[in-house]
């Protein structure tokens, strides 16, 4: 038969249990110290691996123009997507959704990006943008960097017409939609015409301005591509003026084929408005050719000046 432990036996066991408890408590700091040491070792190893990267990165930025090209391009895309992440909730809270007034938020958030890329803008002809009511802005299109120039001088209540594919570019596409950008399908002419027709009605009803790139695609060949007619149909249908804006050539600092992306100054020239009142669809070709001629002349003029002088911006 088993018997219950006596009081004396219980008293004998108590010191043993207490001693075991003291041993465990003494071992706990030792185990924690070992764990902390292991974590410190891992952190130290990470720092060692990062050290060559931190040393090599400045060297590559200093010596390799190709590395600088890809570094700036990747930074530009990633940073614009990050800014869009921040701007999306701001625009939703401010306007409740898609609204042209959101372009104010986008303009404010994008204007500083030029400094990170080593770019400056010199703007002339500001007075030509002081035009009341709706109008159509047309400008040449060289690269995605044009967005920085657009945001540099974008008037209030102005948005852009862009290719439909842009809406699928993640957070950037979302913020473009919230900013009221008009998307067109360049592959279907009938759809593009319908969008332009609706845009003309919206311009007049809501008193907005639209920015259009009449070349239809990016061009860095040292001149202007022939203009497509959509912007001119739009202006004539709405009977609103056209304001041409010309970007100087990027060739003195940005060469996509040669993989060069240096610091530089971009000249933006705002030209006097071209009236369309009284014009009909029969005048579209003449209006297009007239606009092309004056913009091409301005492009050659300011591009020559830009190449000769690439100092700090005065604006």
Tab-separated table of N, CA and C in Angstrom, residues 157-287:
chain	number	residue	atom	x	y	z
A	157	UNK	N	-7.911	73.684	-63.342
A	157	UNK	CA	-9.003	73.055	-64.080
A	157	UNK	C	-8.544	72.571	-65.460
A	158	UNK	N	-7.379	71.957	-65.452
A	158	UNK	CA	-6.821	71.405	-66.690
A	158	UNK	C	-6.414	69.960	-66.444
A	159	UNK	N	-6.777	69.085	-67.370
A	159	UNK	CA	-6.347	67.702	-67.323
A	159	UNK	C	-5.854	67.292	-68.703
A	160	UNK	N	-5.518	66.024	-68.866
A	160	UNK	CA	-4.884	65.592	-70.110
A	160	UNK	C	-5.700	64.526	-70.832
A	161	UNK	N	-5.374	64.343	-72.089
A	161	UNK	CA	-5.865	63.204	-72.854
A	161	UNK	C	-4.694	62.239	-73.008
A	162	UNK	N	-4.910	60.976	-72.670
A	162	UNK	CA	-3.820	60.004	-72.658
A	162	UNK	C	-4.288	58.679	-73.244
A	163	UNK	N	-3.327	57.836	-73.597
A	163	UNK	CA	-3.648	56.521	-74.149
A	163	UNK	C	-4.300	55.647	-73.082
A	164	UNK	N	-5.207	54.797	-73.527
A	164	UNK	CA	-5.998	53.972	-72.613
A	164	UNK	C	-5.137	53.036	-71.786
A	165	UNK	N	-3.992	52.598	-72.341
A	165	UNK	CA	-3.134	51.645	-71.636
A	165	UNK	C	-2.615	52.199	-70.303
A	166	UNK	N	-2.581	53.513	-70.176
A	166	UNK	CA	-2.037	54.134	-68.965
A	166	UNK	C	-2.840	53.781	-67.720
A	167	UNK	N	-4.113	53.508	-67.901
A	167	UNK	CA	-4.972	53.231	-66.745
A	167	UNK	C	-4.594	51.933	-66.049
A	168	UNK	N	-3.845	51.057	-66.736
A	168	UNK	CA	-3.463	49.769	-66.167
A	168	UNK	C	-2.072	49.787	-65.533
A	169	UNK	N	-1.530	50.971	-65.299
A	169	UNK	CA	-0.176	51.079	-64.743
A	169	UNK	C	-0.205	51.233	-63.220
A	170	UNK	N	-0.980	50.412	-62.563
A	170	UNK	CA	-0.992	50.376	-61.102
A	170	UNK	C	-1.464	51.663	-60.453
A	171	UNK	N	-0.733	52.098	-59.440
A	171	UNK	CA	-1.141	53.285	-58.690
A	171	UNK	C	-1.110	54.545	-59.554
A	172	UNK	N	-0.192	54.592	-60.521
A	172	UNK	CA	-0.136	55.753	-61.420
A	172	UNK	C	-1.407	55.836	-62.260
A	173	UNK	N	-1.860	54.697	-62.770
A	173	UNK	CA	-3.098	54.665	-63.537
A	173	UNK	C	-4.290	55.099	-62.704
A	174	UNK	N	-4.308	54.678	-61.447
A	174	UNK	CA	-5.409	55.036	-60.554
A	174	UNK	C	-5.448	56.528	-60.288
A	175	UNK	N	-4.273	57.136	-60.039
A	175	UNK	CA	-4.259	58.572	-59.750
A	175	UNK	C	-4.581	59.374	-61.014
A	176	UNK	N	-4.213	58.844	-62.182
A	176	UNK	CA	-4.592	59.511	-63.436
A	176	UNK	C	-6.108	59.524	-63.591
A	177	UNK	N	-6.733	58.404	-63.279
A	177	UNK	CA	-8.195	58.323	-63.370
A	177	UNK	C	-8.842	59.296	-62.384
A	178	UNK	N	-8.328	59.347	-61.161
A	178	UNK	CA	-8.878	60.264	-60.162
A	178	UNK	C	-8.708	61.721	-60.577
A	179	UNK	N	-7.635	62.005	-61.348
A	179	UNK	CA	-7.392	63.374	-61.804
A	179	UNK	C	-8.227	63.780	-63.011
A	180	UNK	N	-9.119	62.900	-63.449
A	180	UNK	CA	-10.016	63.246	-64.550
A	180	UNK	C	-9.392	63.127	-65.923
A	181	UNK	N	-8.235	62.454	-66.032
A	181	UNK	CA	-7.594	62.288	-67.335
A	181	UNK	C	-8.519	61.507	-68.276
A	182	UNK	N	-8.610	61.973	-69.514
A	182	UNK	CA	-9.479	61.350	-70.524
A	182	UNK	C	-8.672	60.304	-71.274
A	183	UNK	N	-9.117	59.066	-71.228
A	183	UNK	CA	-8.395	57.968	-71.868
A	183	UNK	C	-9.016	57.642	-73.223
A	184	UNK	N	-8.150	57.477	-74.239
A	184	UNK	CA	-8.637	57.133	-75.574
A	184	UNK	C	-7.948	55.862	-76.062
A	185	UNK	N	-8.667	55.125	-76.880
A	185	UNK	CA	-8.132	53.920	-77.511
A	185	UNK	C	-7.556	54.316	-78.867
A	186	UNK	N	-6.248	54.370	-78.963
A	186	UNK	CA	-5.604	54.828	-80.199
A	186	UNK	C	-5.768	53.823	-81.336
A	187	UNK	N	-6.106	52.581	-80.992
A	187	UNK	CA	-6.225	51.553	-82.023
A	187	UNK	C	-7.565	51.622	-82.752
A	188	UNK	N	-8.564	52.224	-82.110
A	188	UNK	CA	-9.894	52.323	-82.716
A	188	UNK	C	-10.244	53.788	-82.955
A	189	UNK	N	-10.187	54.192	-84.217
A	189	UNK	CA	-10.432	55.593	-84.567
A	189	UNK	C	-11.834	56.035	-84.187
A	190	UNK	N	-12.811	55.160	-84.375
A	190	UNK	CA	-14.200	55.528	-84.068
A	190	UNK	C	-14.373	55.801	-82.581
A	191	UNK	N	-13.739	54.967	-81.741
A	191	UNK	CA	-13.818	55.188	-80.296
A	191	UNK	C	-13.147	56.496	-79.906
A	192	UNK	N	-12.002	56.782	-80.514
A	192	UNK	CA	-11.273	58.016	-80.210
A	192	UNK	C	-12.102	59.239	-80.579
A	193	UNK	N	-12.798	59.171	-81.719
A	193	UNK	CA	-13.634	60.301	-82.153
A	193	UNK	C	-14.792	60.517	-81.192
A	194	UNK	N	-15.389	59.426	-80.730
A	194	UNK	CA	-16.493	59.551	-79.780
A	194	UNK	C	-16.022	60.166	-78.468
A	195	UNK	N	-14.831	59.750	-77.998
A	195	UNK	CA	-14.279	60.301	-76.760
A	195	UNK	C	-13.994	61.791	-76.924
A	196	UNK	N	-13.443	62.166	-78.061
A	196	UNK	CA	-13.152	63.577	-78.332
A	196	UNK	C	-14.438	64.395	-78.383
A	197	UNK	N	-15.474	63.819	-78.973
A	197	UNK	CA	-16.760	64.519	-79.055
A	197	UNK	C	-17.342	64.744	-77.663
A	198	UNK	N	-17.264	63.711	-76.826
A	198	UNK	CA	-17.751	63.852	-75.446
A	198	UNK	C	-16.889	64.839	-74.672
A	199	UNK	N	-15.590	64.829	-74.945
A	199	UNK	CA	-14.672	65.748	-74.257
A	199	UNK	C	-14.997	67.198	-74.601
A	200	UNK	N	-15.351	67.454	-75.845
A	200	UNK	CA	-15.705	68.816	-76.264
A	200	UNK	C	-16.934	69.308	-75.496
A	201	UNK	N	-17.922	68.428	-75.319
A	201	UNK	CA	-19.122	68.817	-74.565
A	201	UNK	C	-18.789	69.066	-73.100
A	202	UNK	N	-17.925	68.214	-72.543
A	202	UNK	CA	-17.533	68.372	-71.139
A	202	UNK	C	-16.751	69.656	-70.925
A	203	UNK	N	-15.888	69.998	-71.881
A	203	UNK	CA	-15.113	71.236	-71.787
A	203	UNK	C	-16.016	72.442	-71.612
A	204	UNK	N	-17.044	72.494	-72.428
A	204	UNK	CA	-17.944	73.646	-72.398
A	204	UNK	C	-18.848	73.626	-71.169
A	205	UNK	N	-19.333	72.435	-70.802
A	205	UNK	CA	-20.258	72.337	-69.674
A	205	UNK	C	-19.563	72.617	-68.348
A	206	UNK	N	-18.334	72.101	-68.187
A	206	UNK	CA	-17.632	72.205	-66.905
A	206	UNK	C	-16.520	73.253	-66.898
A	207	UNK	N	-16.342	73.948	-68.030
A	207	UNK	CA	-15.321	75.006	-68.129
A	207	UNK	C	-13.923	74.474	-67.791
A	208	UNK	N	-13.522	73.425	-68.480
A	208	UNK	CA	-12.216	72.837	-68.219
A	208	UNK	C	-11.284	73.017	-69.414
A	209	UNK	N	-9.999	72.764	-69.194
A	209	UNK	CA	-8.988	72.818	-70.247
A	209	UNK	C	-8.424	71.407	-70.449
A	210	UNK	N	-8.031	71.108	-71.662
A	210	UNK	CA	-7.475	69.785	-71.976
A	210	UNK	C	-6.097	69.920	-72.612
A	211	UNK	N	-5.157	69.100	-72.147
A	211	UNK	CA	-3.784	69.076	-72.670
A	211	UNK	C	-3.642	67.859	-73.568
A	212	UNK	N	-3.228	68.086	-74.814
A	212	UNK	CA	-3.145	67.008	-75.804
A	212	UNK	C	-1.749	66.993	-76.427
A	213	UNK	N	-1.229	65.775	-76.668
A	213	UNK	CA	0.030	65.609	-77.403
A	213	UNK	C	-0.324	65.184	-78.837
A	214	UNK	N	-0.390	66.140	-79.768
A	214	UNK	CA	-0.896	65.815	-81.117
A	214	UNK	C	-0.007	64.894	-81.939
A	215	UNK	N	1.266	64.697	-81.532
A	215	UNK	CA	2.106	63.737	-82.255
A	215	UNK	C	1.612	62.308	-82.050
A	216	UNK	N	0.918	62.084	-80.942
A	216	UNK	CA	0.313	60.779	-80.704
A	216	UNK	C	1.228	59.749	-80.077
A	217	UNK	N	2.524	59.993	-80.079
A	217	UNK	CA	3.484	59.063	-79.491
A	217	UNK	C	4.755	59.816	-79.145
A	218	UNK	N	5.633	59.166	-78.384
A	218	UNK	CA	6.894	59.816	-78.005
A	218	UNK	C	7.821	59.905	-79.210
A	219	UNK	N	8.562	60.997	-79.257
A	219	UNK	CA	9.465	61.216	-80.383
A	219	UNK	C	10.713	61.932	-79.901
A	220	UNK	N	11.862	61.300	-80.145
A	220	UNK	CA	13.140	61.915	-79.754
A	220	UNK	C	14.100	61.922	-80.938
A	221	UNK	N	13.567	62.257	-82.088
A	221	UNK	CA	14.372	62.229	-83.314
A	221	UNK	C	14.858	63.609	-83.738
A	222	UNK	N	14.780	64.580	-82.831
A	222	UNK	CA	15.312	65.905	-83.139
A	222	UNK	C	14.357	66.817	-83.865
A	223	UNK	N	13.083	66.494	-83.878
A	223	UNK	CA	12.089	67.339	-84.525
A	223	UNK	C	10.704	66.988	-84.025
A	224	UNK	N	9.694	67.330	-84.814
A	224	UNK	CA	8.310	67.016	-84.471
A	224	UNK	C	7.744	66.037	-85.487
A	225	UNK	N	6.962	65.082	-85.017
A	225	UNK	CA	6.251	64.184	-85.916
A	225	UNK	C	5.014	64.876	-86.460
A	226	UNK	N	4.525	64.455	-87.621
A	226	UNK	CA	3.276	65.037	-88.139
A	226	UNK	C	2.146	64.918	-87.117
A	227	UNK	N	1.340	65.958	-87.022
A	227	UNK	CA	0.276	65.981	-86.019
A	227	UNK	C	-0.934	65.157	-86.463
A	228	UNK	N	-1.520	64.464	-85.498
A	228	UNK	CA	-2.815	63.828	-85.718
A	228	UNK	C	-3.894	64.889	-85.547
A	229	UNK	N	-5.068	64.618	-86.069
A	229	UNK	CA	-6.089	65.672	-86.177
A	229	UNK	C	-7.000	65.789	-84.957
A	230	UNK	N	-6.940	64.849	-84.017
A	230	UNK	CA	-7.908	64.825	-82.918
A	230	UNK	C	-7.998	66.110	-82.122
A	231	UNK	N	-6.865	66.680	-81.756
A	231	UNK	CA	-6.868	67.896	-80.939
A	231	UNK	C	-7.525	69.062	-81.666
A	232	UNK	N	-7.380	69.090	-82.970
A	232	UNK	CA	-7.912	70.208	-83.757
A	232	UNK	C	-9.415	70.037	-84.010
A	233	UNK	N	-9.848	68.792	-84.192
A	233	UNK	CA	-11.296	68.531	-84.228
A	233	UNK	C	-11.928	68.947	-82.903
A	234	UNK	N	-11.257	68.613	-81.801
A	234	UNK	CA	-11.751	68.944	-80.468
A	234	UNK	C	-11.912	70.451	-80.297
A	235	UNK	N	-10.876	71.209	-80.643
A	235	UNK	CA	-10.914	72.665	-80.461
A	235	UNK	C	-11.975	73.314	-81.341
A	236	UNK	N	-12.082	72.851	-82.583
A	236	UNK	CA	-13.064	73.441	-83.498
A	236	UNK	C	-14.477	73.083	-83.069
A	237	UNK	N	-14.692	71.841	-82.664
A	237	UNK	CA	-16.030	71.432	-82.233
A	237	UNK	C	-16.482	72.239	-81.021
A	238	UNK	N	-15.565	72.493	-80.092
A	238	UNK	CA	-15.897	73.274	-78.899
A	238	UNK	C	-15.779	74.772	-79.136
A	239	UNK	N	-15.189	75.160	-80.278
A	239	UNK	CA	-14.966	76.573	-80.607
A	239	UNK	C	-14.157	77.279	-79.514
A	240	UNK	N	-13.086	76.611	-79.083
A	240	UNK	CA	-12.219	77.175	-78.048
A	240	UNK	C	-10.823	77.371	-78.633
A	241	UNK	N	-10.037	78.294	-78.084
A	241	UNK	CA	-8.695	78.533	-78.620
A	241	UNK	C	-7.731	77.385	-78.342
A	242	UNK	N	-6.660	77.359	-79.133
A	242	UNK	CA	-5.559	76.411	-78.944
A	242	UNK	C	-4.355	77.193	-78.433
A	243	UNK	N	-3.719	76.680	-77.384
A	243	UNK	CA	-2.491	77.299	-76.876
A	243	UNK	C	-1.345	76.304	-77.071
A	244	UNK	N	-0.414	76.581	-77.988
A	244	UNK	CA	0.725	75.680	-78.195
A	244	UNK	C	1.800	75.894	-77.123
A	245	UNK	N	2.358	74.794	-76.631
A	245	UNK	CA	3.475	74.838	-75.688
A	245	UNK	C	4.566	73.912	-76.223
A	246	UNK	N	5.791	74.428	-76.277
A	246	UNK	CA	6.888	73.676	-76.882
A	246	UNK	C	7.945	73.360	-75.834
A	247	UNK	N	8.321	72.067	-75.757
A	247	UNK	CA	9.431	71.611	-74.921
A	247	UNK	C	10.697	71.613	-75.771
A	248	UNK	N	11.780	72.150	-75.251
A	248	UNK	CA	13.051	72.084	-75.979
A	248	UNK	C	13.538	70.639	-76.040
A	249	UNK	N	14.472	70.372	-76.943
A	249	UNK	CA	15.003	69.019	-77.119
A	249	UNK	C	15.699	68.526	-75.856
A	250	UNK	N	15.519	67.238	-75.564
A	250	UNK	CA	16.183	66.620	-74.415
A	250	UNK	C	17.560	66.050	-74.782
A	251	UNK	N	17.943	66.206	-76.028
A	251	UNK	CA	19.131	65.494	-76.523
A	251	UNK	C	20.432	65.916	-75.849
A	252	UNK	N	20.447	67.064	-75.172
A	252	UNK	CA	21.685	67.488	-74.510
A	252	UNK	C	21.864	66.867	-73.124
A	253	UNK	N	20.839	66.122	-72.644
A	253	UNK	CA	20.991	65.464	-71.340
A	253	UNK	C	20.349	64.077	-71.282
A	254	UNK	N	19.417	63.774	-72.208
A	254	UNK	CA	18.714	62.490	-72.150
A	254	UNK	C	18.718	61.845	-73.536
A	255	UNK	N	19.414	60.711	-73.629
A	255	UNK	CA	19.479	59.960	-74.881
A	255	UNK	C	19.131	58.504	-74.580
A	256	UNK	N	17.955	58.099	-75.016
A	256	UNK	CA	17.482	56.768	-74.665
A	256	UNK	C	18.307	55.660	-75.311
A	257	UNK	N	18.619	55.794	-76.590
A	257	UNK	CA	19.376	54.749	-77.287
A	257	UNK	C	20.803	54.636	-76.756
A	258	UNK	N	21.407	55.783	-76.452
A	258	UNK	CA	22.784	55.787	-75.963
A	258	UNK	C	22.867	55.545	-74.455
A	259	UNK	N	21.717	55.437	-73.798
A	259	UNK	CA	21.647	55.187	-72.351
A	259	UNK	C	22.366	56.270	-71.554
A	260	UNK	N	22.004	57.528	-71.842
A	260	UNK	CA	22.560	58.663	-71.108
A	260	UNK	C	21.440	59.461	-70.461
A	261	UNK	N	21.636	59.824	-69.202
A	261	UNK	CA	20.643	60.620	-68.485
A	261	UNK	C	21.403	61.515	-67.510
A	262	UNK	N	21.791	62.702	-68.000
A	262	UNK	CA	22.553	63.651	-67.203
A	262	UNK	C	21.624	64.728	-66.636
A	263	UNK	N	22.190	65.640	-65.878
A	263	UNK	CA	21.430	66.805	-65.427
A	263	UNK	C	21.242	67.760	-66.602
A	264	UNK	N	20.183	68.535	-66.564
A	264	UNK	CA	19.959	69.453	-67.671
A	264	UNK	C	18.826	70.426	-67.403
A	265	UNK	N	18.696	71.387	-68.295
A	265	UNK	CA	17.650	72.395	-68.215
A	265	UNK	C	16.730	72.275	-69.418
A	266	UNK	N	15.435	72.259	-69.158
A	266	UNK	CA	14.420	72.160	-70.213
A	266	UNK	C	13.746	73.517	-70.358
A	267	UNK	N	13.711	74.013	-71.580
A	267	UNK	CA	13.027	75.270	-71.852
A	267	UNK	C	11.602	74.978	-72.294
A	268	UNK	N	10.643	75.647	-71.674
A	268	UNK	CA	9.239	75.548	-72.068
A	268	UNK	C	8.812	76.912	-72.604
A	269	UNK	N	8.294	76.904	-73.819
A	269	UNK	CA	7.852	78.163	-74.417
A	269	UNK	C	6.354	78.096	-74.708
A	270	UNK	N	5.597	78.985	-74.050
A	270	UNK	CA	4.156	79.068	-74.277
A	270	UNK	C	3.915	80.088	-75.382
A	271	UNK	N	3.274	79.638	-76.457
A	271	UNK	CA	3.055	80.501	-77.624
A	271	UNK	C	1.672	81.158	-77.569
A	272	UNK	N	1.486	82.247	-78.304
A	272	UNK	CA	0.172	82.916	-78.310
A	272	UNK	C	-0.930	81.970	-78.778
A	273	UNK	N	-2.121	82.196	-78.246
A	273	UNK	CA	-3.246	81.315	-78.570
A	273	UNK	C	-3.667	81.468	-80.030
A	274	UNK	N	-4.225	80.398	-80.554
A	274	UNK	CA	-4.744	80.363	-81.922
A	274	UNK	C	-6.262	80.235	-81.827
A	275	UNK	N	-6.984	81.213	-82.309
A	275	UNK	CA	-8.444	81.200	-82.210
A	275	UNK	C	-9.052	80.203	-83.204
A	276	UNK	N	-10.175	79.615	-82.819
A	276	UNK	CA	-10.875	78.676	-83.701
A	276	UNK	C	-12.326	79.089	-83.954
A	277	UNK	N	-12.745	80.213	-83.398
A	277	UNK	CA	-14.131	80.650	-83.586
A	277	UNK	C	-14.422	80.884	-85.063
A	278	UNK	N	-15.518	80.304	-85.502
A	278	UNK	CA	-15.908	80.437	-86.905
A	278	UNK	C	-15.324	79.362	-87.797
A	279	UNK	N	-14.376	78.587	-87.308
A	279	UNK	CA	-13.793	77.520	-88.125
A	279	UNK	C	-14.704	76.298	-88.126
A	280	UNK	N	-14.604	75.504	-89.182
A	280	UNK	CA	-15.393	74.279	-89.319
A	280	UNK	C	-14.441	73.096	-89.526
A	281	UNK	N	-15.020	71.921	-89.639
A	281	UNK	CA	-14.199	70.722	-89.851
A	281	UNK	C	-13.390	70.808	-91.140
A	282	UNK	N	-13.824	71.636	-92.078
A	282	UNK	CA	-13.061	71.812	-93.317
A	282	UNK	C	-11.724	72.512	-93.069
A	283	UNK	N	-11.617	73.176	-91.925
A	283	UNK	CA	-10.401	73.931	-91.609
A	283	UNK	C	-9.414	73.145	-90.740
A	284	UNK	N	-9.736	71.896	-90.410
A	284	UNK	CA	-8.898	71.113	-89.504
A	284	UNK	C	-7.486	70.951	-90.043
A	285	UNK	N	-7.363	70.596	-91.308
A	285	UNK	CA	-6.030	70.366	-91.881
A	285	UNK	C	-5.194	71.643	-91.871
A	286	UNK	N	-5.813	72.756	-92.264
A	286	UNK	CA	-5.104	74.036	-92.274
A	286	UNK	C	-4.663	74.421	-90.872
A	287	UNK	N	-5.549	74.237	-89.897
A	287	UNK	CA	-5.240	74.567	-88.504
A	287	UNK	C	-4.104	73.694	-87.985
